[in-house]
Coordinates of C-alpha atoms in Angstrom, one line a residue:
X1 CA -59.0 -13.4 7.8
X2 CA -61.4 -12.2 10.4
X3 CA -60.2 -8.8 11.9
X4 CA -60.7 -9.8 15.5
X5 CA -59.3 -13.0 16.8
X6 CA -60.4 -13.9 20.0
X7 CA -57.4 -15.4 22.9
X8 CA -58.4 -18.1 24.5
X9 CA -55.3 -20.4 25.3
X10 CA -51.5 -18.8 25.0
X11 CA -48.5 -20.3 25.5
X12 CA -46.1 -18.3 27.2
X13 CA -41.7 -19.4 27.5
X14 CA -39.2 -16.8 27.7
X15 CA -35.9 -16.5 29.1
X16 CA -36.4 -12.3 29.7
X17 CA -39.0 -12.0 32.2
X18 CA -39.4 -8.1 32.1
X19 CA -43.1 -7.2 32.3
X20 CA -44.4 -10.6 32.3
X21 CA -45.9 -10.5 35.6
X22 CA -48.4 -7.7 34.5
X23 CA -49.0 -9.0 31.6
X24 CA -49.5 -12.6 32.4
X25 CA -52.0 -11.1 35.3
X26 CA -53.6 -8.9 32.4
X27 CA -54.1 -12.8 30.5
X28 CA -55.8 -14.6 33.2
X29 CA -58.0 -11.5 34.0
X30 CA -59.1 -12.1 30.6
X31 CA -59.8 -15.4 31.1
X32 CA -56.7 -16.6 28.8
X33 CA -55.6 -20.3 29.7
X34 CA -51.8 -20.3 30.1
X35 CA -49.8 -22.5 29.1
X36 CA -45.8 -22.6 30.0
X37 CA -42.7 -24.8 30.5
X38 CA -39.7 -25.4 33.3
X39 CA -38.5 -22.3 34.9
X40 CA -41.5 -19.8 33.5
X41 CA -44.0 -21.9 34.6
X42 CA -42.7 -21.9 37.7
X43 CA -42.4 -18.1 37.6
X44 CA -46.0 -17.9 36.9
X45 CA -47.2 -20.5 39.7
X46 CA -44.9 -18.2 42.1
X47 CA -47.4 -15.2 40.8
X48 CA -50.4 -16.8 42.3
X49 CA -51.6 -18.0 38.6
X50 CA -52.9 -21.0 37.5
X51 CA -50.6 -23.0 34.4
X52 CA -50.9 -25.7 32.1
X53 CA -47.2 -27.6 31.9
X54 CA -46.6 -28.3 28.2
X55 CA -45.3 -31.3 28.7
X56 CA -48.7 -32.3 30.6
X57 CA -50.3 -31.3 26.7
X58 CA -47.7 -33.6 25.0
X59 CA -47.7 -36.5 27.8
X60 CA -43.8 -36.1 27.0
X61 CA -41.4 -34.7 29.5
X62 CA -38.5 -32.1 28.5
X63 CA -35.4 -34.6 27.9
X64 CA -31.9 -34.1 27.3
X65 CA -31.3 -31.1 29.6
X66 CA -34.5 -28.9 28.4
X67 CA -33.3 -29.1 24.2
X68 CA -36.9 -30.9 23.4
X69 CA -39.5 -29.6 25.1
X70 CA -42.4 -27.9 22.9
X71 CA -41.0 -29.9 19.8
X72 CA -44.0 -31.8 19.5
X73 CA -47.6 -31.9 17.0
X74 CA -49.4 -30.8 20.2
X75 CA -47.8 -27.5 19.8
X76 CA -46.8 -26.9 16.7
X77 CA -50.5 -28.4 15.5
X78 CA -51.8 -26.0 17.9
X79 CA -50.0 -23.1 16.6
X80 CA -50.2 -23.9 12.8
X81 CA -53.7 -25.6 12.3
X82 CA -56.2 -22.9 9.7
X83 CA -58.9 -22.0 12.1
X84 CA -62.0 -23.1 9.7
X85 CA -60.0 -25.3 7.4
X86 CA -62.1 -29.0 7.4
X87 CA -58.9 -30.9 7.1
X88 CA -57.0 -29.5 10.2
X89 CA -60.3 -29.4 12.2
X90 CA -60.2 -32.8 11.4
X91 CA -56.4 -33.8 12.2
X92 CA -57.2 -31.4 15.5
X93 CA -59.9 -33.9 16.6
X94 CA -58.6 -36.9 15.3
X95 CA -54.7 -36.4 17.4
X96 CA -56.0 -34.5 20.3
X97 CA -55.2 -30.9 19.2
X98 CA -56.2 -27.9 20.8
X99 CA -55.6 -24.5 19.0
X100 CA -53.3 -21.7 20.5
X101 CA -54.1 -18.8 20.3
X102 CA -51.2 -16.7 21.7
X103 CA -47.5 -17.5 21.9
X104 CA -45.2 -15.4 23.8
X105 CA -41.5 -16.1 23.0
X106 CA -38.1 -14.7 23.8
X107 CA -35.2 -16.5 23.0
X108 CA -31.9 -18.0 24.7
X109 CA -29.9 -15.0 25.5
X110 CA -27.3 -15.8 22.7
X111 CA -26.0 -12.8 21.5
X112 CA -25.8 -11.7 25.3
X113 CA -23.6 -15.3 25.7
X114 CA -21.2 -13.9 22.9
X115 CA -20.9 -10.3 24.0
X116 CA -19.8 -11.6 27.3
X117 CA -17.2 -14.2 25.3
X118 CA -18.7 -17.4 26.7
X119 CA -16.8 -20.1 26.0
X120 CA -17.7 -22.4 22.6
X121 CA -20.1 -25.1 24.6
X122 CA -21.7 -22.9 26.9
X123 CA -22.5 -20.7 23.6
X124 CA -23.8 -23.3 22.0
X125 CA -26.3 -24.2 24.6
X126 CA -27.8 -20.8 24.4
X127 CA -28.9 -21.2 20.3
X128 CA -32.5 -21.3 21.0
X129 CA -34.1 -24.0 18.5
X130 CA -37.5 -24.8 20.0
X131 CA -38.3 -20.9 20.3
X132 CA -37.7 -19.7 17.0
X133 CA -39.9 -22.8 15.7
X134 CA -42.7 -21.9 17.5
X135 CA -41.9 -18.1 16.6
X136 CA -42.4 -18.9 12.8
X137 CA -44.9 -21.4 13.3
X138 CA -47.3 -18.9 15.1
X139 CA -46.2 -15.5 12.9
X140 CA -47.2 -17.7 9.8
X141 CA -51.0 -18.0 11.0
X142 CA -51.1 -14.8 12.1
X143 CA -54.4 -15.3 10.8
X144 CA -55.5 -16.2 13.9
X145 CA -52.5 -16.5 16.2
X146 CA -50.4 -13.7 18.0
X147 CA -46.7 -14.4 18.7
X148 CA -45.3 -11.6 21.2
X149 CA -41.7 -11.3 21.4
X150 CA -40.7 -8.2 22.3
X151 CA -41.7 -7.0 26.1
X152 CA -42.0 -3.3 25.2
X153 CA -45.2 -4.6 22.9
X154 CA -47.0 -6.4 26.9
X155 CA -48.8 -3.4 28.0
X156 CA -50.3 -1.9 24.9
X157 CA -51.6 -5.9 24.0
X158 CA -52.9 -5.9 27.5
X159 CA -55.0 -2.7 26.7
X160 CA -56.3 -3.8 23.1
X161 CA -56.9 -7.7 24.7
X162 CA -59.2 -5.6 27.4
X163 CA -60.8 -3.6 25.1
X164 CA -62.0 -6.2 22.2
X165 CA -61.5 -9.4 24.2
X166 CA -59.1 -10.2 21.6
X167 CA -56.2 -8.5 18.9
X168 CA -57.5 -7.1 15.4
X169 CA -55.8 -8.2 12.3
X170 CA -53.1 -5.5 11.8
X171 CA -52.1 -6.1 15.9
X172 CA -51.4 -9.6 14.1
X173 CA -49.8 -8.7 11.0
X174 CA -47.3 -6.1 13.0
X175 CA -46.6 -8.3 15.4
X176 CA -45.9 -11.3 13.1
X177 CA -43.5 -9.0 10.8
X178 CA -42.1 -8.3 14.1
X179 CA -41.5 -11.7 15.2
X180 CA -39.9 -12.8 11.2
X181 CA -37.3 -10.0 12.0
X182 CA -36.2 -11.2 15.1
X183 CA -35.9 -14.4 14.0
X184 CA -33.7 -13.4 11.3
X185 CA -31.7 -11.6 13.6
X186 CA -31.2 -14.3 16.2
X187 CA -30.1 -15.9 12.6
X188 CA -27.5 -13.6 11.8
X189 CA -26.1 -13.3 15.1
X190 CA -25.2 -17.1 14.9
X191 CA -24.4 -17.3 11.4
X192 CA -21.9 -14.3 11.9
X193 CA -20.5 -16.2 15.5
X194 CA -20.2 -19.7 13.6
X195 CA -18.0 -17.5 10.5
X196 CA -15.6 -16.5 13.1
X197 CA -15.2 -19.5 14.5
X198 CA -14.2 -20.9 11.4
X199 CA -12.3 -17.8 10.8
X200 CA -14.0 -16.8 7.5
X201 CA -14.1 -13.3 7.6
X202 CA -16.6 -13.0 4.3
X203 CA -18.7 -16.4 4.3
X204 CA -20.6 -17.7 1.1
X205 CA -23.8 -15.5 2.8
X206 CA -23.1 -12.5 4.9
X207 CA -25.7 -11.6 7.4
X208 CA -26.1 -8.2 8.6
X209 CA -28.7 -7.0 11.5
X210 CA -29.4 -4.5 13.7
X211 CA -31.8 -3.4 15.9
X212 CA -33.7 0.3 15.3
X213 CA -32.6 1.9 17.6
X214 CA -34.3 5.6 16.7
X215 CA -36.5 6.9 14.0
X216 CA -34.3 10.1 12.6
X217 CA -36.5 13.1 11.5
X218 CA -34.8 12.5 7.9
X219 CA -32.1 12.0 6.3
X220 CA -29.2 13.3 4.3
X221 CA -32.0 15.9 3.2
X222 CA -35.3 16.8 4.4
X223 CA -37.3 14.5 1.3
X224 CA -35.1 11.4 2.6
X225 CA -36.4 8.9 5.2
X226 CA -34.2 7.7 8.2
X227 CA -33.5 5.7 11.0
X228 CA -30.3 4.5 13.1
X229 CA -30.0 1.0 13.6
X230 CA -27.2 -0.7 16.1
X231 CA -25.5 -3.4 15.9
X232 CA -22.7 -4.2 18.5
X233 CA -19.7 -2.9 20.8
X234 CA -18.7 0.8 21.3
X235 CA -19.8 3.4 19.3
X236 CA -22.0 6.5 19.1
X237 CA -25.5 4.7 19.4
X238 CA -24.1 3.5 22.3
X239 CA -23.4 7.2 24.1
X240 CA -26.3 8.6 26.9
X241 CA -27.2 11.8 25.7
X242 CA -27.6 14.5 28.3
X243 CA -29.0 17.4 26.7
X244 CA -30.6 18.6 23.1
X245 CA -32.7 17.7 20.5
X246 CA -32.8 13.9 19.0
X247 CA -29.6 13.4 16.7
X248 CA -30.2 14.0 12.8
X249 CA -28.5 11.4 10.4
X250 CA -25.9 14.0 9.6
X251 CA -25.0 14.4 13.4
X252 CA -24.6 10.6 13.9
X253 CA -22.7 10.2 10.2
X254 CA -20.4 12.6 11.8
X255 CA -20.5 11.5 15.1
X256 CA -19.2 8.6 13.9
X257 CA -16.4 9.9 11.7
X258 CA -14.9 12.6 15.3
X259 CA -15.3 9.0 17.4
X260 CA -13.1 7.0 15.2
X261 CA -10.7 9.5 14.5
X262 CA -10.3 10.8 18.3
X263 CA -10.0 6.9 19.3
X264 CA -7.4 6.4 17.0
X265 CA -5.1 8.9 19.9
X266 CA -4.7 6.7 22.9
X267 CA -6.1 8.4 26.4
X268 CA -2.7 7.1 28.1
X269 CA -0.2 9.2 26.2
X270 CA -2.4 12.6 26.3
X271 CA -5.4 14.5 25.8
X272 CA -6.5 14.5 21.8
X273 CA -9.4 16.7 20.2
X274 CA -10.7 16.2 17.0
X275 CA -13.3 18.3 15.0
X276 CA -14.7 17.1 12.1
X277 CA -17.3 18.4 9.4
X278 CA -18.8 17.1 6.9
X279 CA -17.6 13.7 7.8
X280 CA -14.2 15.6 7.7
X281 CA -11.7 16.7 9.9
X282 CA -11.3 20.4 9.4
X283 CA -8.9 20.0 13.0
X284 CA -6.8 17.9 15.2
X285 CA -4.6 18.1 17.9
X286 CA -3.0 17.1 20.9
X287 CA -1.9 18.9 24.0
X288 CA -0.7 19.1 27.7
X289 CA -4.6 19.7 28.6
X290 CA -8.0 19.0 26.7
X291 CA -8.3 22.6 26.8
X292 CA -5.1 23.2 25.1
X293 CA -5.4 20.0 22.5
X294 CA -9.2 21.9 21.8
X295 CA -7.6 25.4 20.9
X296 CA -4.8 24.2 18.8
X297 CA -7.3 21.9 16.5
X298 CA -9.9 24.7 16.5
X299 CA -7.0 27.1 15.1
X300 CA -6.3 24.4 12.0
X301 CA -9.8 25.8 10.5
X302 CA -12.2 27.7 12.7
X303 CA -14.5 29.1 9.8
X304 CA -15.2 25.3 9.1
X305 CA -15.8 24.5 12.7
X306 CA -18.8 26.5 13.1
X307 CA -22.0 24.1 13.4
X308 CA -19.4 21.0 13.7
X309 CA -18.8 17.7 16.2
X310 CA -16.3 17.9 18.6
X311 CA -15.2 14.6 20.1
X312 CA -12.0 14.0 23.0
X313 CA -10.8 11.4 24.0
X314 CA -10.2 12.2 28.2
X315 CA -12.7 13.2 30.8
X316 CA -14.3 16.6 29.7
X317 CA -13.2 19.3 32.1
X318 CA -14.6 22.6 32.6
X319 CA -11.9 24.9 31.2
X320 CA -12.3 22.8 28.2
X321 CA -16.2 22.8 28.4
X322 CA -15.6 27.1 28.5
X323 CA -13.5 27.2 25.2
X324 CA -16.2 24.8 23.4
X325 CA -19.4 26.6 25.0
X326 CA -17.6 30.0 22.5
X327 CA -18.5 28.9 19.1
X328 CA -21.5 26.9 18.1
X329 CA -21.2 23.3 17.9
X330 CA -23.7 20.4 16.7
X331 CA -22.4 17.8 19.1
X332 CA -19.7 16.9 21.9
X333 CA -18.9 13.7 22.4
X334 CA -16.7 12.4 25.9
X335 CA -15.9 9.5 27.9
X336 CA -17.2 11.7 30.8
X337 CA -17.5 14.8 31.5
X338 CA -16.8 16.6 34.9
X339 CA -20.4 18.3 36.8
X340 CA -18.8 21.7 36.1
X341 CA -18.2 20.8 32.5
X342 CA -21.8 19.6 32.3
X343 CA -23.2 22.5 33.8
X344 CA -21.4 25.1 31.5
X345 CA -22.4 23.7 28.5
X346 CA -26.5 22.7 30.0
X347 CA -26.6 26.8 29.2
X348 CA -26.0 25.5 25.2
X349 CA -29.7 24.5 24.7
X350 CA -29.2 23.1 21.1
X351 CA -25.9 21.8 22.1
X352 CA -26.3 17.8 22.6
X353 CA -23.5 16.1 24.9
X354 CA -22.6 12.2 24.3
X355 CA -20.8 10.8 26.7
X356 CA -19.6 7.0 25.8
X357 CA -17.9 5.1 28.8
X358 CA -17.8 2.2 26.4
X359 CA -14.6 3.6 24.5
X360 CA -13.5 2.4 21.3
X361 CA -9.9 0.8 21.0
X362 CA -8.1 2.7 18.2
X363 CA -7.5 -0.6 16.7
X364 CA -11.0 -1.9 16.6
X365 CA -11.4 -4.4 14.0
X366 CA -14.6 -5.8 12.6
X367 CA -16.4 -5.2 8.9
X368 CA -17.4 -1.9 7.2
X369 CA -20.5 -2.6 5.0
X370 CA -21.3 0.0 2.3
X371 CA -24.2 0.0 0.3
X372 CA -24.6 -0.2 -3.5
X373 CA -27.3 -0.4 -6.1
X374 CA -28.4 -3.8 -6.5
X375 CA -25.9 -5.0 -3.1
X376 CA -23.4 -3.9 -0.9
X377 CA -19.4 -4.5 -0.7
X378 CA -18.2 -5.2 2.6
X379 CA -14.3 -5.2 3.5
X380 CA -11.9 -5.4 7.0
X381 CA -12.0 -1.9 9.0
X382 CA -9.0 0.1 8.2
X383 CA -7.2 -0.6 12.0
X384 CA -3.7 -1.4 11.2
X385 CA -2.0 -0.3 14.3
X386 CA 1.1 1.4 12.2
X387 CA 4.7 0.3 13.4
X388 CA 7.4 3.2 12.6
X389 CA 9.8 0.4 12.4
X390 CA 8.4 -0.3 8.8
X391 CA 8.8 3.5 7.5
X392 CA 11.2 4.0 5.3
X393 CA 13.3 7.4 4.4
X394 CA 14.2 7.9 1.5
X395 CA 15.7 11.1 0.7
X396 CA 18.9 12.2 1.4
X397 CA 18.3 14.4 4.4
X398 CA 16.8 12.5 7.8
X399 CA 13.7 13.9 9.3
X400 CA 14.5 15.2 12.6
X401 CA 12.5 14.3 15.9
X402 CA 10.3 16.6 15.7
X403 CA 9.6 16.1 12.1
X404 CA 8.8 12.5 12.6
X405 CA 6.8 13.2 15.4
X406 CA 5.1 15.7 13.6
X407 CA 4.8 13.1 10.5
X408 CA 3.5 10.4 12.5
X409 CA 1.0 12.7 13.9
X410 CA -0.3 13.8 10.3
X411 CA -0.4 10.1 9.1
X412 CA -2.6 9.2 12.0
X413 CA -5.1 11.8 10.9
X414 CA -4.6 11.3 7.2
X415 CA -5.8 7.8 7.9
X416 CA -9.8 10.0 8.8
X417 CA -9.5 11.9 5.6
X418 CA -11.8 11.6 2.2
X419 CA -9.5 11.0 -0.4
X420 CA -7.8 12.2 -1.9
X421 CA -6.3 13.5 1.7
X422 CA -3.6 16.0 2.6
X423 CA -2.5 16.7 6.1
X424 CA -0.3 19.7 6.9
X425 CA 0.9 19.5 10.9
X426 CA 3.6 21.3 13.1
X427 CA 3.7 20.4 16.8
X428 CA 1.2 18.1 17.2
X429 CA -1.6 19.9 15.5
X430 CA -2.7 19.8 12.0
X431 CA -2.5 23.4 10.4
X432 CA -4.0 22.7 7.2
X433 CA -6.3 19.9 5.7
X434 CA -6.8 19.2 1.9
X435 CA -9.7 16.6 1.3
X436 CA -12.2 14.8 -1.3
X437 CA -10.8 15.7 -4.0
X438 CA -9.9 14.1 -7.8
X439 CA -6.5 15.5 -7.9
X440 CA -4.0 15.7 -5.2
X441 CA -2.1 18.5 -6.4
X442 CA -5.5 20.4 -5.8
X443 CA -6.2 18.7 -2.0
X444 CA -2.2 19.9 -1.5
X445 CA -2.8 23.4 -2.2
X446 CA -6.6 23.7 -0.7
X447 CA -4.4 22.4 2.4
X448 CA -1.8 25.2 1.9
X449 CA -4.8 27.5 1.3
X450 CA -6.2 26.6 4.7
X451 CA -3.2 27.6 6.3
X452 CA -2.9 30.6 5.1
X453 CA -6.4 31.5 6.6
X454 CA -5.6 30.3 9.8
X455 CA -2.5 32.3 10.0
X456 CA -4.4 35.3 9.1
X457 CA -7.3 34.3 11.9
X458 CA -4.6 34.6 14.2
X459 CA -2.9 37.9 12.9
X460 CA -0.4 36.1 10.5
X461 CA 1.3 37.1 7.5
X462 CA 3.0 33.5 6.7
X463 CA 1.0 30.2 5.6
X464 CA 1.4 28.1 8.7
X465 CA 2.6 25.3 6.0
X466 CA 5.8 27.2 7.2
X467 CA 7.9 24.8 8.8
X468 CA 4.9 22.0 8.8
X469 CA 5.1 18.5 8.0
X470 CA 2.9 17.0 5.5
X471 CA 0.6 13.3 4.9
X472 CA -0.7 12.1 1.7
X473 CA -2.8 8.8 2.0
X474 CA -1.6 7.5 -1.3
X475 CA 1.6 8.4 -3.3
X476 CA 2.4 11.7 -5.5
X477 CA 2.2 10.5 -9.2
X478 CA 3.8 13.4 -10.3
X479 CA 6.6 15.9 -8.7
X480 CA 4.1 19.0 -8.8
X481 CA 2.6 18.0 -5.3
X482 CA 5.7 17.9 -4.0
X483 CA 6.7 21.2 -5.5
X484 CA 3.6 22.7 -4.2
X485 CA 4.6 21.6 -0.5
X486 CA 7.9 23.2 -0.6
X487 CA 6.2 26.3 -2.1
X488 CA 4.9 26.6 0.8
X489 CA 7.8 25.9 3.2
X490 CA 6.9 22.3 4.3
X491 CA 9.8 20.3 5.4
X492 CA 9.2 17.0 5.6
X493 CA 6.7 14.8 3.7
X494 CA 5.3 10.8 4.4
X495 CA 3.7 8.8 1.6
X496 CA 2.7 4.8 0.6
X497 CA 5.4 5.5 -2.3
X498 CA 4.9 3.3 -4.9
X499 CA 4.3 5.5 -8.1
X500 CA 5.4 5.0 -11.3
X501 CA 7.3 8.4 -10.5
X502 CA 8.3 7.7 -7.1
X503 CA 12.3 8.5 -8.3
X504 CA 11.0 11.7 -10.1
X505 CA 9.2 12.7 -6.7
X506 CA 12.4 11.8 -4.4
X507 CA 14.2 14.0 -6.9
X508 CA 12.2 16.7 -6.1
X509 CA 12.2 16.4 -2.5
X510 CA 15.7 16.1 -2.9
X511 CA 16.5 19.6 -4.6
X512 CA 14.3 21.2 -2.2
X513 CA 16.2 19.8 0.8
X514 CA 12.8 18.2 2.0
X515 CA 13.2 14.8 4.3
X516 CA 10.7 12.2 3.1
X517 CA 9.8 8.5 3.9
X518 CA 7.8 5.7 3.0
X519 CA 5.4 4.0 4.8
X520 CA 4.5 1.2 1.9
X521 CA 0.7 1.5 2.8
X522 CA -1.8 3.7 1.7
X523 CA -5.4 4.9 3.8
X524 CA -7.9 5.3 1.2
X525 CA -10.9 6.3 2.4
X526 CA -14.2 7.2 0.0

């Protein structure tokens, strides 16, 4: 491979036409022959520049509404022939071929045609056949040929083209690697599309893809590379950041875990806070006011707060914005936030503020992919919109209204939890979260143990277990959890049920005078 190949004939068709004006002006300045077809010719004619029609190359016109157009030896030849091999110099000469030098490619909008929900046939009309052949055809000799397909890549070509009068060898190679990606991705995108048609939801092949969409300074730890890739639809890649320093891995991981737990609260029945740590949350709550629902989740565990991700689910107002600016926090994450809000918290340099008007639905379904040695497992996203018609009590005593509000509350928020998870709560707050760990007698009383230190932050004697409600995301094996809980003064407890124990356990409750029910699923989440 010689290092610099020189451009003497490109062939330019895309559907995005950002930056092509300066850059196709940067070609002919260089004396670069362009070729183009239908609309981007015409684009380029309407730019003063001279262009070659493809189908004026082939002596075959685009048929059947523009599907066959640069499917032909002409172009392909041109795009594949080994510059220097006898043989294709010969088959050049022999059919007519000239070589091309250049492509630049971007395809049918298709995953823009999806995202908008297109119907099936107008979908189907934007899978781009004749682009992605040409892609591969002119990344495989990036020998000697460049294939552009990414815009952002026009003006620093445009410099190198000027500087050499053509593009070295690792311009090439990057740009090839480049173009084999996006192929693949324009791949996945329609094999994932075609699936749901068909209503797989795990095909024979599962394709997964996403474009970069940040380089993170590392990862988990320091000696760890990184980088944050998006996909689709809501989420924290999505959010504008106003203020800080770029995102870590940890900040997103966590991000995450505050966005999907705050979204699970919906915006029409009240403000919701949630702060989470360590992929945990350490507090969650509700209230009359974003500034109230902030104070009551910050009192579940305010040591743990420190350093931690706040996310709401309504419009960030300033009294809110005041409480948060008290404590040091990693991230805030909004729908909005209110100019006052944003200018109390611009004084919180290393503070970073998301806002997301793309707002996840609390029941957002789609595919959670976790990787593995060797693979990954991939299974349905945990959005089961809970009916309270389904629970089931089953001690003697009734929970009261309160209780099963409370109770309904804490299963919400159990749902966010590392297993194993327990969620203490009392008027729409949680007051004490056990999680992560191998025992759920031990996640019962680190949960009791929590609130007992928030009692005590606030001057209290008395666990504020007292008179709380309790979650567990999967059932009580044993009686002892159970025991612990009413230790502590809990009064009402919901669980999957379905132990081997399970009449031990309602035993237990019973003699206690506890009110229990069943919800006959469990929210594992690891």
């Amino acid at each position: 491979m010689k290092d610099v190949a020189a451009i003497r004939r490109a062939l330019i068709s895309v559907s995005d036409k950002t930056g092509l004006a300066d850059f196709a002006r940067a070609l002919a300045q260089a004396d670069v022959t362009l070729l183009s077809t239908g609309g981007t010719a015409q684009y380029l004619r309407d730019l003063g520049l001279h262009v070659t029609e493809v189908s004026d190359v082939t002596g075959f016109p685009e048929i059947m509404d523009g599907r066959v157009k640069t499917l032909h030896p002409k172009i392909h030849g041109g795009l594949l022939a080994v510059r220097g091999n006898a043989a294709h110099d010969e088959a050049k000469a022999k059919h007519g071929i000239d070589d091309i030098d250049m492509l630049v490619v971007n395809l049918y909008p298709f995953e823009e045609t999806v995202a908008r929900q297109a119907g099936y046939d107008e979908t189907i009309e934007n899978i781009d056949v004749g682009g992605p052949a040409m892609i591969r055809a002119a990344a495989k000799n990036h020998a000697s040929v460049a294939v552009v397909t990414d815009p952002a890549d026009y003006a620093a070509l445009a410099a190198e083209l000027a500087s050499t009068q053509g593009l070295c060898l690792s311009t090439r190679k990057r740009l090839a690697a480049k173009a084999f990606a996006r192929t693949a991705s324009y791949d996945a995108a329609i094999a994932s599309w075609m699936a749901a048609q068909q209503q797989e939801q795990f095909p024979q092949r599962l394709t997964v893809s996403g474009t970069r969409t940040q380089s993170l300074r590392y990862g988990e730890n320091p000696h760890q590379l990184a980088a944050a890739y998006r996909t689709h639809g809501a989420g924290v890649l999505a959010a504008h950041q106003l203020q800080g320093k770029a995102l870590s891995y940890n900040n997103i991981n966590d991000a995450d875990a505050a966005l999907e737990t705050v979204a699970a609260f919906d915006p029409a029945q009240g403000p919701a806070c949630v702060i989470v740590k360590h992929a945990n949350p350490c507090g969650v709550a509700r209230g009359a006011t974003l500034a109230e629902a902030y104070g009551k989740a910050l009192a579940c565990d305010s040591t743990s707060a420190f350093g931690g991700i706040i996310a709401v689910n309504q419009k960030l107002d300033a009294d809110a914005a005041q409480l948060m600016a008290g404590i040091f926090t990693e991230v805030i994450l909004a729908p909005d936030a209110s100019d006052d809000a944003k200018t109390i918290l611009a004084a919180k340099k290393n503070l970073r503020l998301l806002l997301l008007k793309d707002w996840p639905r609390g029941s957002e379904h789609g595919v959670v992919v976790k990787s593995i040695l060797g693979g990954f497992l991939a299974q349905t996203r945990d959005a089961e919109l809970f009916d309270p018609k389904h629970l089931k009590t089953v001690s003697k005593r009734q929970p009261s209204k309160q209780e099963m509000d409370d109770l309904l509350f804490a299963w919400t928020v159990a749902k966010f939890v590392k297993s194993n998870a327990i969620v203490l709560a009392r008027g729409g707050a949680t007051v004490g979260i056990g999680a992560g760990q191998m025992s759920r007698i031990d996640s019962t009383r680190i949960a009791v143990a929590k609130s007992l230190d928030a009692a005590k932050s606030q001057g209290g004697t008395e666990p504020l277990a007292k008179g709380a409600v309790l979650s567990s995301d999967a059932f009580f094996p044993f009686a002892d959890g159970i025991e612990a809980a009413a230790d502590a003064g809990i009064t009402a407890i919901i669980q999957p049920g379905g132990a081997m124990r399970d009449d031990e356990v309602i035993a237990a409750v019973d003699t206690r005078g506890l009110a229990m029910v069943f919800t006959g699923h469990r929210h594992f989440r690891h």
